[in-house]
PDB file of C-alpha atoms in Angstrom:
ATOM      1  CA  MET C   1      11.865  26.637 -21.947  1.00 41.00           C
ATOM      2  CA  LYS C   2       8.682  24.419 -21.658  1.00 40.00           C
ATOM      3  CA  LYS C   3      10.835  21.369 -22.937  1.00 40.00           C
ATOM      4  CA  LEU C   4      13.446  22.007 -20.400  1.00 36.00           C
ATOM      5  CA  LEU C   5      10.941  22.137 -17.636  1.00 38.00           C
ATOM      6  CA  GLN C   6       9.380  18.767 -18.765  1.00 41.00           C
ATOM      7  CA  LEU C   7      12.868  17.229 -18.583  1.00 37.00           C
ATOM      8  CA  ILE C   8      13.456  18.337 -15.133  1.00 38.00           C
ATOM      9  CA  VAL C   9      10.217  16.980 -14.082  1.00 41.00           C
ATOM     10  CA  ILE C  10      10.832  13.590 -15.997  1.00 41.00           C
ATOM     11  CA  VAL C  11      14.164  13.463 -13.967  1.00 39.00           C
ATOM     12  CA  PHE C  12      12.514  14.287 -10.844  1.00 42.00           C
ATOM     13  CA  CYS C  13       9.738  11.619 -11.593  1.00 44.00           C
ATOM     14  CA  SER C  14      12.318   9.021 -12.191  1.00 42.00           C
ATOM     15  CA  MET C  15      14.162   9.582  -9.043  1.00 40.00           C
ATOM     16  CA  GLN C  16      10.917   9.331  -7.006  1.00 44.00           C
ATOM     17  CA  LEU C  17       9.939   5.988  -8.563  1.00 43.00           C
ATOM     18  CA  LYS C  18      13.309   4.602  -8.072  1.00 44.00           C
ATOM     19  CA  ALA C  19      13.126   5.512  -4.431  1.00 46.00           C
ATOM     20  CA  GLN C  20       9.723   4.191  -3.868  1.00 53.00           C
ATOM     21  CA  GLN C  21       9.076   0.740  -5.413  1.00 65.00           C
ATOM     22  CA  ASP C  22       6.582  -0.705  -3.134  1.00 75.00           C
ATOM     23  CA  VAL C  23       3.127   0.574  -3.993  1.00 77.00           C
ATOM     24  CA  MET C  24       1.770   3.834  -2.297  1.00 81.00           C
ATOM     25  CA  LEU C  25      -1.851   3.802  -1.095  1.00 91.00           C
ATOM     26  CA  SER C  26      -3.665   6.826   0.214  1.00 94.00           C
ATOM     27  CA  GLN C  27      -6.402   4.670   1.919  1.00 95.00           C
ATOM     28  CA  TYR C  28      -3.849   2.496   3.806  1.00 92.00           C
ATOM     29  CA  MET C  29      -5.818   2.945   7.062  1.00 91.00           C
ATOM     30  CA  PHE C  30      -8.668   1.073   5.663  1.00 91.00           C
ATOM     31  CA  ASN C  31      -6.529  -1.698   4.289  1.00 90.00           C
ATOM     32  CA  HIS C  32      -3.690  -2.664   6.693  1.00 94.00           C
ATOM     33  CA  ALA C  33      -3.036  -5.929   5.132  1.00 93.00           C
ATOM     34  CA  ALA C  34      -1.651  -4.576   2.075  1.00 93.00           C
ATOM     35  CA  VAL C  35       1.483  -3.415   4.063  1.00 93.00           C
ATOM     36  CA  ASN C  36       1.601  -5.592   7.123  1.00 96.00           C
ATOM     37  CA  PRO C  37       0.943  -9.298   7.143  1.00 96.00           C
ATOM     38  CA  GLY C  38       0.798  -9.312  10.921  1.00 97.00           C
ATOM     39  CA  TYR C  39      -2.847  -7.633  10.441  1.00 97.00           C
ATOM     40  CA  ALA C  40      -4.150 -10.875   8.741  1.00 96.00           C
ATOM     41  CA  GLY C  41      -6.871 -12.493  10.951  1.00 93.00           C
ATOM     42  CA  SER C  42      -7.046  -9.551  13.435  1.00 93.00           C
ATOM     43  CA  LYS C  43     -10.785  -9.083  12.913  1.00 90.00           C
ATOM     44  CA  GLU C  44     -13.423 -11.539  13.965  1.00 86.00           C
ATOM     45  CA  TYR C  45     -14.491 -12.124  10.432  1.00 89.00           C
ATOM     46  CA  MET C  46     -13.154 -12.186   6.965  1.00 91.00           C
ATOM     47  CA  MET C  47     -12.340  -9.027   5.188  1.00 93.00           C
ATOM     48  CA  THR C  48     -11.886  -8.463   1.248  1.00 95.00           C
ATOM     49  CA  THR C  49     -10.760  -5.229  -0.309  1.00 96.00           C
ATOM     50  CA  LEU C  50     -10.400  -4.355  -3.830  1.00 97.00           C
ATOM     51  CA  LEU C  51      -8.723  -1.101  -4.777  1.00 96.00           C
ATOM     52  CA  HIS C  52      -7.642   0.805  -8.001  1.00 96.00           C
ATOM     53  CA  ARG C  53      -5.261   3.912  -7.829  1.00 96.00           C
ATOM     54  CA  SER C  54      -4.453   6.142 -10.959  1.00 94.00           C
ATOM     55  CA  GLN C  55      -1.539   8.173  -9.961  1.00 92.00           C
ATOM     56  CA  TRP C  56      -0.689  11.526 -11.753  1.00 90.00           C
ATOM     57  CA  VAL C  57      -3.761  11.532 -14.149  1.00 90.00           C
ATOM     58  CA  GLY C  58      -2.899  12.947 -17.326  1.00 86.00           C
ATOM     59  CA  TRP C  59       0.843  12.148 -17.212  1.00 83.00           C
ATOM     60  CA  LYS C  60       1.733   9.464 -19.928  1.00 81.00           C
ATOM     61  CA  GLY C  61       3.165   6.230 -18.414  1.00 82.00           C
ATOM     62  CA  ALA C  62       2.262   7.307 -14.774  1.00 87.00           C
ATOM     63  CA  PRO C  63       1.842   4.579 -12.257  1.00 90.00           C
ATOM     64  CA  GLU C  64      -1.461   2.512 -12.123  1.00 93.00           C
ATOM     65  CA  THR C  65      -2.143   0.013  -9.257  1.00 94.00           C
ATOM     66  CA  ASN C  66      -4.669  -2.695  -8.633  1.00 96.00           C
ATOM     67  CA  SER C  67      -4.854  -4.737  -5.509  1.00 95.00           C
ATOM     68  CA  LEU C  68      -6.991  -7.363  -3.816  1.00 96.00           C
ATOM     69  CA  THR C  69      -6.523  -8.361  -0.307  1.00 96.00           C
ATOM     70  CA  LEU C  70      -8.379 -11.221   1.626  1.00 96.00           C
ATOM     71  CA  HIS C  71      -7.959 -12.390   5.195  1.00 95.00           C
ATOM     72  CA  GLY C  72      -9.634 -13.770   8.160  1.00 94.00           C
ATOM     73  CA  PRO C  73      -9.028 -15.759  11.330  1.00 93.00           C
ATOM     74  CA  LEU C  74      -9.270 -19.460  11.660  1.00 91.00           C
ATOM     75  CA  LYS C  75     -11.697 -21.279  14.161  1.00 82.00           C
ATOM     76  CA  ASN C  76      -9.413 -20.980  17.120  1.00 80.00           C
ATOM     77  CA  LYS C  77      -9.109 -17.106  16.600  1.00 82.00           C
ATOM     78  CA  LYS C  78      -5.230 -17.335  17.150  1.00 92.00           C
ATOM     79  CA  LEU C  79      -4.166 -17.985  13.450  1.00 96.00           C
ATOM     80  CA  GLY C  80      -5.006 -15.781  10.654  1.00 96.00           C
ATOM     81  CA  LEU C  81      -4.711 -16.351   6.974  1.00 96.00           C
ATOM     82  CA  GLY C  82      -4.438 -13.871   4.111  1.00 96.00           C
ATOM     83  CA  PHE C  83      -3.921 -13.444   0.309  1.00 96.00           C
ATOM     84  CA  THR C  84      -2.744 -10.282  -1.401  1.00 96.00           C
ATOM     85  CA  LEU C  85      -2.619  -9.717  -5.133  1.00 96.00           C
ATOM     86  CA  MET C  86      -1.008  -6.455  -6.354  1.00 95.00           C
ATOM     87  CA  ASN C  87      -0.429  -5.197  -9.845  1.00 94.00           C
ATOM     88  CA  ASP C  88       1.565  -2.166 -10.664  1.00 92.00           C
ATOM     89  CA  HIS C  89       2.081  -0.547 -13.973  1.00 89.00           C
ATOM     90  CA  ILE C  90       4.647   2.162 -14.558  1.00 87.00           C
ATOM     91  CA  GLY C  91       5.677   3.340 -17.886  1.00 81.00           C
ATOM     92  CA  VAL C  92       6.878   0.224 -19.806  1.00 80.00           C
ATOM     93  CA  THR C  93       7.260  -1.867 -16.798  1.00 85.00           C
ATOM     94  CA  THR C  94       4.667  -4.270 -15.026  1.00 88.00           C
ATOM     95  CA  LYS C  95       4.915  -5.849 -11.650  1.00 90.00           C
ATOM     96  CA  THR C  96       2.527  -8.334 -10.202  1.00 93.00           C
ATOM     97  CA  ASP C  97       3.043  -9.831  -6.772  1.00 94.00           C
ATOM     98  CA  VAL C  98       1.094 -12.885  -5.401  1.00 96.00           C
ATOM     99  CA  PHE C  99       1.487 -13.559  -1.711  1.00 97.00           C
ATOM    100  CA  GLY C 100      -0.028 -15.760   0.883  1.00 97.00           C
ATOM    101  CA  GLN C 101      -0.087 -14.457   4.665  1.00 97.00           C
ATOM    102  CA  LEU C 102      -0.030 -16.224   8.031  1.00 97.00           C
ATOM    103  CA  ALA C 103      -0.301 -14.481  11.341  1.00 97.00           C
ATOM    104  CA  TYR C 104      -0.360 -15.692  14.871  1.00 97.00           C
ATOM    105  CA  HIS C 105      -2.192 -13.293  17.304  1.00 97.00           C
ATOM    106  CA  LEU C 106      -0.972 -13.436  20.986  1.00 96.00           C
ATOM    107  CA  LYS C 107      -2.827 -11.737  23.949  1.00 95.00           C
ATOM    108  CA  VAL C 108      -0.096  -9.819  25.621  1.00 95.00           C
ATOM    109  CA  SER C 109      -2.431  -7.900  28.187  1.00 94.00           C
ATOM    110  CA  PRO C 110      -6.026  -7.565  29.111  1.00 93.00           C
ATOM    111  CA  ARG C 111      -6.533  -5.168  26.262  1.00 93.00           C
ATOM    112  CA  PHE C 112      -3.675  -5.550  23.693  1.00 96.00           C
ATOM    113  CA  LYS C 113      -2.947  -8.528  21.324  1.00 96.00           C
ATOM    114  CA  LEU C 114       0.047  -8.765  19.188  1.00 97.00           C
ATOM    115  CA  GLY C 115      -0.158 -10.232  15.510  1.00 97.00           C
ATOM    116  CA  PHE C 116       3.321 -11.967  14.264  1.00 97.00           C
ATOM    117  CA  GLY C 117       2.848 -12.163  10.492  1.00 97.00           C
ATOM    118  CA  LEU C 118       4.727 -13.842   7.630  1.00 97.00           C
ATOM    119  CA  GLN C 119       4.111 -13.733   3.931  1.00 97.00           C
ATOM    120  CA  GLY C 120       5.742 -15.413   1.016  1.00 97.00           C
ATOM    121  CA  GLY C 121       4.955 -15.448  -2.836  1.00 96.00           C
ATOM    122  CA  VAL C 122       6.465 -14.330  -6.131  1.00 93.00           C
ATOM    123  CA  GLY C 123       6.694 -11.089  -8.043  1.00 90.00           C
ATOM    124  CA  TYR C 124       6.357 -11.234 -11.766  1.00 90.00           C
ATOM    125  CA  TYR C 125       8.306  -8.428 -13.799  1.00 86.00           C
ATOM    126  CA  SER C 126       7.838  -7.559 -17.207  1.00 84.00           C
ATOM    127  CA  ILE C 127       9.517  -4.777 -19.453  1.00 80.00           C
ATOM    128  CA  LYS C 128       7.783  -4.062 -22.989  1.00 75.00           C
ATOM    129  CA  ASN C 129      10.706  -2.443 -25.006  1.00 66.00           C
ATOM    130  CA  SER C 130       8.539  -1.859 -27.947  1.00 64.00           C
ATOM    131  CA  ASP C 131       6.851   1.170 -26.050  1.00 63.00           C
ATOM    132  CA  LEU C 132      10.315   2.807 -25.573  1.00 63.00           C
ATOM    133  CA  LYS C 133      11.819   5.529 -27.542  1.00 63.00           C
ATOM    134  CA  TYR C 134      15.316   4.908 -28.199  1.00 62.00           C
ATOM    135  CA  TRP C 135      18.271   5.717 -30.443  1.00 58.00           C
ATOM    136  CA  ASP C 136      20.540   2.849 -30.565  1.00 57.00           C
ATOM    137  CA  ALA C 137      18.482   0.098 -32.033  1.00 59.00           C
ATOM    138  CA  SER C 138      21.730  -2.390 -31.606  1.00 59.00           C
ATOM    139  CA  ASP C 139      21.501  -2.204 -27.891  1.00 61.00           C
ATOM    140  CA  LYS C 140      21.756  -5.539 -26.694  1.00 58.00           C
ATOM    141  CA  LEU C 141      19.224  -4.928 -23.824  1.00 58.00           C
ATOM    142  CA  LEU C 142      16.633  -3.823 -26.433  1.00 58.00           C
ATOM    143  CA  LEU C 143      17.033  -6.912 -28.835  1.00 59.00           C
ATOM    144  CA  GLU C 144      14.194  -8.561 -27.097  1.00 62.00           C
ATOM    145  CA  ASN C 145      10.694  -7.060 -27.270  1.00 64.00           C
ATOM    146  CA  THR C 146       9.569  -8.240 -23.883  1.00 70.00           C
ATOM    147  CA  GLN C 147      11.879  -8.903 -20.842  1.00 75.00           C
ATOM    148  CA  THR C 148      10.285 -11.032 -17.914  1.00 80.00           C
ATOM    149  CA  ASN C 149      11.570 -12.164 -14.520  1.00 83.00           C
ATOM    150  CA  LEU C 150      10.016 -14.200 -11.854  1.00 86.00           C
ATOM    151  CA  LEU C 151      11.382 -13.206  -8.339  1.00 87.00           C
ATOM    152  CA  PRO C 152      10.492 -14.954  -5.164  1.00 92.00           C
ATOM    153  CA  ASN C 153      10.203 -12.841  -1.784  1.00 93.00           C
ATOM    154  CA  ILE C 154       9.087 -13.151   1.779  1.00 95.00           C
ATOM    155  CA  GLY C 155       7.930 -10.469   4.269  1.00 96.00           C
ATOM    156  CA  ALA C 156       7.157  -9.960   7.848  1.00 97.00           C
ATOM    157  CA  GLY C 157       5.258  -7.753  10.168  1.00 97.00           C
ATOM    158  CA  LEU C 158       4.225  -7.079  13.661  1.00 98.00           C
ATOM    159  CA  TYR C 159       0.820  -5.497  14.753  1.00 98.00           C
ATOM    160  CA  LEU C 160      -0.057  -4.505  18.173  1.00 97.00           C
ATOM    161  CA  TYR C 161      -3.717  -3.584  18.707  1.00 97.00           C
ATOM    162  CA  SER C 162      -6.557  -3.169  20.961  1.00 94.00           C
ATOM    163  CA  ASN C 163     -10.151  -1.613  20.562  1.00 89.00           C
ATOM    164  CA  LYS C 164      -8.769   1.915  20.492  1.00 92.00           C
ATOM    165  CA  TYR C 165      -5.086   1.780  19.551  1.00 95.00           C
ATOM    166  CA  TYR C 166      -2.770   0.067  17.054  1.00 97.00           C
ATOM    167  CA  PHE C 167       0.982   0.008  16.381  1.00 97.00           C
ATOM    168  CA  GLY C 168       2.729  -1.615  13.435  1.00 97.00           C
ATOM    169  CA  PHE C 169       6.002  -2.521  11.785  1.00 97.00           C
ATOM    170  CA  SER C 170       6.455  -4.358   8.662  1.00 97.00           C
ATOM    171  CA  ALA C 171       8.950  -5.140   5.719  1.00 95.00           C
ATOM    172  CA  PRO C 172       6.644  -6.654   3.063  1.00 93.00           C
ATOM    173  CA  HIS C 173       9.547  -7.581   0.769  1.00 91.00           C
ATOM    174  CA  LEU C 174      12.648  -8.842   2.946  1.00 91.00           C
ATOM    175  CA  LEU C 175      14.767 -10.131   0.011  1.00 87.00           C
ATOM    176  CA  ASP C 176      16.851  -7.483  -1.637  1.00 81.00           C
ATOM    177  CA  TYR C 177      17.482  -7.723  -5.506  1.00 74.00           C
ATOM    178  CA  ASN C 178      19.920  -4.705  -5.672  1.00 60.00           C
ATOM    179  CA  THR C 179      23.426  -5.193  -7.211  1.00 55.00           C
ATOM    180  CA  ASP C 180      24.654  -2.127  -5.636  1.00 58.00           C
ATOM    181  CA  LYS C 181      24.336  -3.572  -2.101  1.00 53.00           C
ATOM    182  CA  ILE C 182      26.382  -6.335  -0.466  1.00 48.00           C
ATOM    183  CA  ALA C 183      23.603  -7.851   1.388  1.00 49.00           C
ATOM    184  CA  SER C 184      21.347  -8.701  -1.569  1.00 48.00           C
ATOM    185  CA  ILE C 185      20.670 -11.679  -3.893  1.00 56.00           C
ATOM    186  CA  GLN C 186      22.671 -11.804  -7.126  1.00 52.00           C
ATOM    187  CA  THR C 187      21.305 -13.433 -10.319  1.00 52.00           C
ATOM    188  CA  ASN C 188      22.753 -13.906 -13.812  1.00 50.00           C
ATOM    189  CA  SER C 189      19.959 -12.073 -15.661  1.00 55.00           C
ATOM    190  CA  ASN C 190      19.081  -8.442 -15.867  1.00 57.00           C
ATOM    191  CA  VAL C 191      16.502  -7.997 -13.074  1.00 58.00           C
ATOM    192  CA  PRO C 192      14.874  -5.000 -11.458  1.00 62.00           C
ATOM    193  CA  ARG C 193      16.552  -3.420  -8.481  1.00 67.00           C
ATOM    194  CA  GLN C 194      14.019  -4.627  -5.883  1.00 74.00           C
ATOM    195  CA  THR C 195      14.971  -2.703  -2.589  1.00 82.00           C
ATOM    196  CA  ARG C 196      13.775  -3.476   0.833  1.00 87.00           C
ATOM    197  CA  HIS C 197      11.102  -1.130   2.172  1.00 91.00           C
ATOM    198  CA  TYR C 198      10.187  -0.524   6.025  1.00 95.00           C
ATOM    199  CA  PHE C 199       6.818   0.590   7.102  1.00 97.00           C
ATOM    200  CA  SER C 200       5.710   1.877  10.532  1.00 96.00           C
ATOM    201  CA  GLU C 201       2.255   2.651  11.501  1.00 97.00           C
ATOM    202  CA  ALA C 202       0.267   3.956  14.392  1.00 97.00           C
ATOM    203  CA  GLY C 203      -3.409   5.044  15.175  1.00 96.00           C
ATOM    204  CA  MET C 204      -5.890   5.525  17.712  1.00 95.00           C
ATOM    205  CA  VAL C 205      -9.795   6.004  18.088  1.00 94.00           C
ATOM    206  CA  ILE C 206     -11.192   8.966  20.121  1.00 91.00           C
ATOM    207  CA  ASN C 207     -14.993   8.464  20.639  1.00 83.00           C
ATOM    208  CA  GLY C 208     -16.789  12.006  21.102  1.00 66.00           C
ATOM    209  CA  ASN C 209     -20.025  10.344  21.259  1.00 72.00           C
ATOM    210  CA  THR C 210     -21.953   7.657  19.403  1.00 72.00           C
ATOM    211  CA  ASP C 211     -22.406   9.961  16.308  1.00 86.00           C
ATOM    212  CA  VAL C 212     -18.902  11.114  16.037  1.00 92.00           C
ATOM    213  CA  VAL C 213     -15.829   9.046  15.990  1.00 93.00           C
ATOM    214  CA  ILE C 214     -12.323  10.651  15.311  1.00 95.00           C
ATOM    215  CA  LYS C 215      -9.411   8.401  14.082  1.00 95.00           C
ATOM    216  CA  PRO C 216      -5.877  10.110  13.725  1.00 97.00           C
ATOM    217  CA  SER C 217      -3.110   7.911  12.268  1.00 97.00           C
ATOM    218  CA  ILE C 218       0.407   8.077  10.857  1.00 97.00           C
ATOM    219  CA  LEU C 219       2.327   5.757   8.275  1.00 97.00           C
ATOM    220  CA  VAL C 220       6.159   6.259   7.960  1.00 96.00           C
ATOM    221  CA  LYS C 221       7.887   4.739   5.070  1.00 95.00           C
ATOM    222  CA  TYR C 222      11.738   4.179   4.655  1.00 93.00           C
ATOM    223  CA  VAL C 223      13.686   2.840   1.745  1.00 89.00           C
ATOM    224  CA  TYR C 224      17.493   2.815   1.422  1.00 81.00           C
ATOM    225  CA  ASN C 225      19.000   5.882  -0.035  1.00 79.00           C
ATOM    226  CA  ALA C 226      15.810   7.845  -0.066  1.00 82.00           C
ATOM    227  CA  PRO C 227      14.076  10.447   2.253  1.00 88.00           C
ATOM    228  CA  VAL C 228      11.818   9.118   4.932  1.00 92.00           C
ATOM    229  CA  GLU C 229       8.239   9.795   3.915  1.00 94.00           C
ATOM    230  CA  ALA C 230       5.335   9.974   6.425  1.00 96.00           C
ATOM    231  CA  ASP C 231       1.466  10.276   5.907  1.00 97.00           C
ATOM    232  CA  PHE C 232      -0.334  12.275   8.783  1.00 97.00           C
ATOM    233  CA  ASN C 233      -4.013  11.382   8.626  1.00 97.00           C
ATOM    234  CA  VAL C 234      -7.173  12.122  10.506  1.00 97.00           C
ATOM    235  CA  ASN C 235     -10.495  10.599   9.689  1.00 97.00           C
ATOM    236  CA  VAL C 236     -13.831  11.335  11.125  1.00 96.00           C
ATOM    237  CA  LEU C 237     -16.841   8.903  11.394  1.00 94.00           C
ATOM    238  CA  LEU C 238     -20.342  10.357  11.164  1.00 93.00           C
ATOM    239  CA  SER C 239     -23.269   8.515  12.350  1.00 90.00           C
ATOM    240  CA  GLN C 240     -21.443   5.302  11.926  1.00 87.00           C
ATOM    241  CA  THR C 241     -22.087   5.732   8.217  1.00 92.00           C
ATOM    242  CA  VAL C 242     -19.656   8.242   6.477  1.00 95.00           C
ATOM    243  CA  TRP C 243     -15.886   8.576   6.873  1.00 96.00           C
ATOM    244  CA  VAL C 244     -14.383  12.149   5.962  1.00 97.00           C
ATOM    245  CA  GLY C 245     -10.628  12.729   6.173  1.00 96.00           C
ATOM    246  CA  ALA C 246      -7.462  14.428   5.029  1.00 98.00           C
ATOM    247  CA  THR C 247      -3.825  13.437   4.785  1.00 98.00           C
ATOM    248  CA  TYR C 248      -0.702  15.210   4.420  1.00 98.00           C
ATOM    249  CA  ARG C 249       2.139  13.292   2.769  1.00 96.00           C
ATOM    250  CA  THR C 250       5.484  15.049   3.481  1.00 95.00           C
ATOM    251  CA  ASN C 251       6.995  16.658   0.391  1.00 89.00           C
ATOM    252  CA  ASP C 252       4.366  15.073  -2.036  1.00 91.00           C
ATOM    253  CA  ALA C 253       0.604  15.671  -1.607  1.00 94.00           C
ATOM    254  CA  ILE C 254      -2.460  16.665   0.250  1.00 96.00           C
ATOM    255  CA  VAL C 255      -5.154  13.940   0.174  1.00 97.00           C
ATOM    256  CA  GLY C 256      -8.935  14.106   0.699  1.00 97.00           C
ATOM    257  CA  ILE C 257     -10.687  10.921   1.721  1.00 98.00           C
ATOM    258  CA  LEU C 258     -14.452   9.922   1.710  1.00 97.00           C
ATOM    259  CA  GLU C 259     -15.787   6.327   2.522  1.00 97.00           C
ATOM    260  CA  LEU C 260     -19.405   5.246   2.871  1.00 96.00           C
ATOM    261  CA  GLN C 261     -20.112   2.407   5.204  1.00 91.00           C
ATOM    262  CA  ILE C 262     -23.243   1.146   3.328  1.00 91.00           C
ATOM    263  CA  ASN C 263     -24.081  -1.413   5.813  1.00 87.00           C
ATOM    264  CA  PRO C 264     -22.055  -3.702   8.339  1.00 83.00           C
ATOM    265  CA  ARG C 265     -20.777  -5.722   5.346  1.00 88.00           C
ATOM    266  CA  PHE C 266     -20.122  -3.402   2.641  1.00 93.00           C
ATOM    267  CA  ARG C 267     -18.126  -0.222   2.223  1.00 95.00           C
ATOM    268  CA  ILE C 268     -16.917   1.984  -0.734  1.00 97.00           C
ATOM    269  CA  GLY C 269     -14.221   4.602  -0.558  1.00 97.00           C
ATOM    270  CA  TYR C 270     -12.629   7.249  -2.754  1.00 98.00           C
ATOM    271  CA  SER C 271      -9.581   9.433  -2.197  1.00 97.00           C
ATOM    272  CA  TYR C 272      -8.029  12.217  -4.262  1.00 97.00           C
ATOM    273  CA  ASP C 273      -4.398  13.396  -3.925  1.00 96.00           C
ATOM    274  CA  TYR C 274      -3.536  17.100  -4.771  1.00 95.00           C
ATOM    275  CA  THR C 275       0.178  16.955  -5.737  1.00 92.00           C
ATOM    276  CA  LEU C 276       2.576  19.499  -4.115  1.00 91.00           C
ATOM    277  CA  THR C 277       5.490  18.606  -6.395  1.00 88.00           C
ATOM    278  CA  PRO C 278       6.394  20.084  -9.994  1.00 88.00           C
ATOM    279  CA  ILE C 279       4.600  16.913 -11.319  1.00 86.00           C
ATOM    280  CA  GLY C 280       1.284  18.735 -10.437  1.00 83.00           C
ATOM    281  CA  ASP C 281       1.946  21.184 -13.150  1.00 84.00           C
ATOM    282  CA  TYR C 282       1.595  18.212 -15.767  1.00 83.00           C
ATOM    283  CA  SER C 283      -1.134  16.197 -14.046  1.00 84.00           C
ATOM    284  CA  SER C 284      -4.648  16.512 -12.580  1.00 86.00           C
ATOM    285  CA  GLY C 285      -3.736  14.821  -9.399  1.00 90.00           C
ATOM    286  CA  SER C 286      -4.224  11.123  -8.234  1.00 94.00           C
ATOM    287  CA  HIS C 287      -7.530   9.086  -7.705  1.00 96.00           C
ATOM    288  CA  GLU C 288      -8.016   5.998  -5.648  1.00 97.00           C
ATOM    289  CA  ILE C 289     -11.262   3.852  -5.593  1.00 97.00           C
ATOM    290  CA  MET C 290     -11.943   1.162  -2.888  1.00 97.00           C
ATOM    291  CA  LEU C 291     -14.467  -1.438  -2.478  1.00 97.00           C
ATOM    292  CA  GLY C 292     -14.670  -3.519   0.668  1.00 95.00           C
ATOM    293  CA  TYR C 293     -16.852  -6.606   1.673  1.00 94.00           C
ATOM    294  CA  ASN C 294     -16.819  -8.593   4.961  1.00 91.00           C
ATOM    295  CA  PHE C 295     -17.756 -12.041   5.596  1.00 86.00           C
ATOM    296  CA  GLY C 296     -18.670 -14.013   8.562  1.00 75.00           C
ATOM    297  CA  GLU C 297     -21.927 -15.170  10.497  1.00 60.00           C
ATOM    298  CA  ASP C 298     -20.698 -13.441  13.730  1.00 64.00           C
ATOM    299  CA  LEU C 299     -20.357  -9.989  11.864  1.00 62.00           C
ATOM    300  CA  LEU C 300     -23.747  -8.728  12.764  1.00 57.00           C
ATOM    301  CA  LYS C 301     -23.570  -9.835  16.464  1.00 63.00           C
ATOM    302  CA  ILE C 302     -20.379  -7.492  17.415  1.00 61.00           C
ATOM    303  CA  LYS C 303     -21.381  -4.886  19.849  1.00 59.00           C
ATOM    304  CA  SER C 304     -18.126  -3.070  20.357  1.00 63.00           C
ATOM    305  CA  PRO C 305     -16.758  -2.693  16.698  1.00 70.00           C
ATOM    306  CA  ARG C 306     -13.209  -1.838  15.774  1.00 78.00           C
ATOM    307  CA  TYR C 307     -12.542   0.953  13.549  1.00 85.00           C
ATOM    308  CA  PHE C 308      -9.320  -0.307  12.140  1.00 87.00           C
TER     309      PHE C 308
END
């Protein structure tokens, strides 16, 4: 009976991984550049964020993600440049994305700016067959120990923002490598089925007083032939130092978030996902650690900080 339950969970897990190929981050609200190139350069200084995520701890072959984002404005403040490095390991597969970002920020009203962002780069995919358990040693797909592919891609995003509100829409990987769909790139080699993902986000800041700031937000994720997934989040900033928050991810998890703003430049964050699906019976949840550092001579002179 136990083996049957494990088999059911494995099938469920594989379906979820197939549906959600782009990385899932619980602390997205502190790292918008990871999902939206239109965010690059939206601050008056340069930001860098380093993140590690261990998903479904205790489950062999569960996803592990490492990411580095760096972005900031040019001197004219209208153009922003960014860089994203993302490494995602799931089972016997490893994916590494390297992307550059360029965004143009246009003032559309006295309070709002709109960032138009593009990104381009390559994804390096690796499959290590020696880590698989299989019965047919003569299978042609398993003759090579390691299979690799280098797939170029581009992405785009819009980011509308003011000091208190933001709205975004993005597709980080516009090129579709899926042989089941007509509008996709066809190749002669056996490549992973990279499917286009869409992200929509919104948030606001509520200033109760100088010691309490409330920031609700939502991130909606859509991918072809899979249920729409949404993250509903509320974070509270206490004494301009400690962020405490919680997220409900539909049909997946409840997330607790804690971030410390050590000083105006350095921050550290942690989140824990409590899994609501059957996978939770075989894992101890998911952990995410984030480190952030801000650069810029004008950083300490900002009198009205933005909280996103």
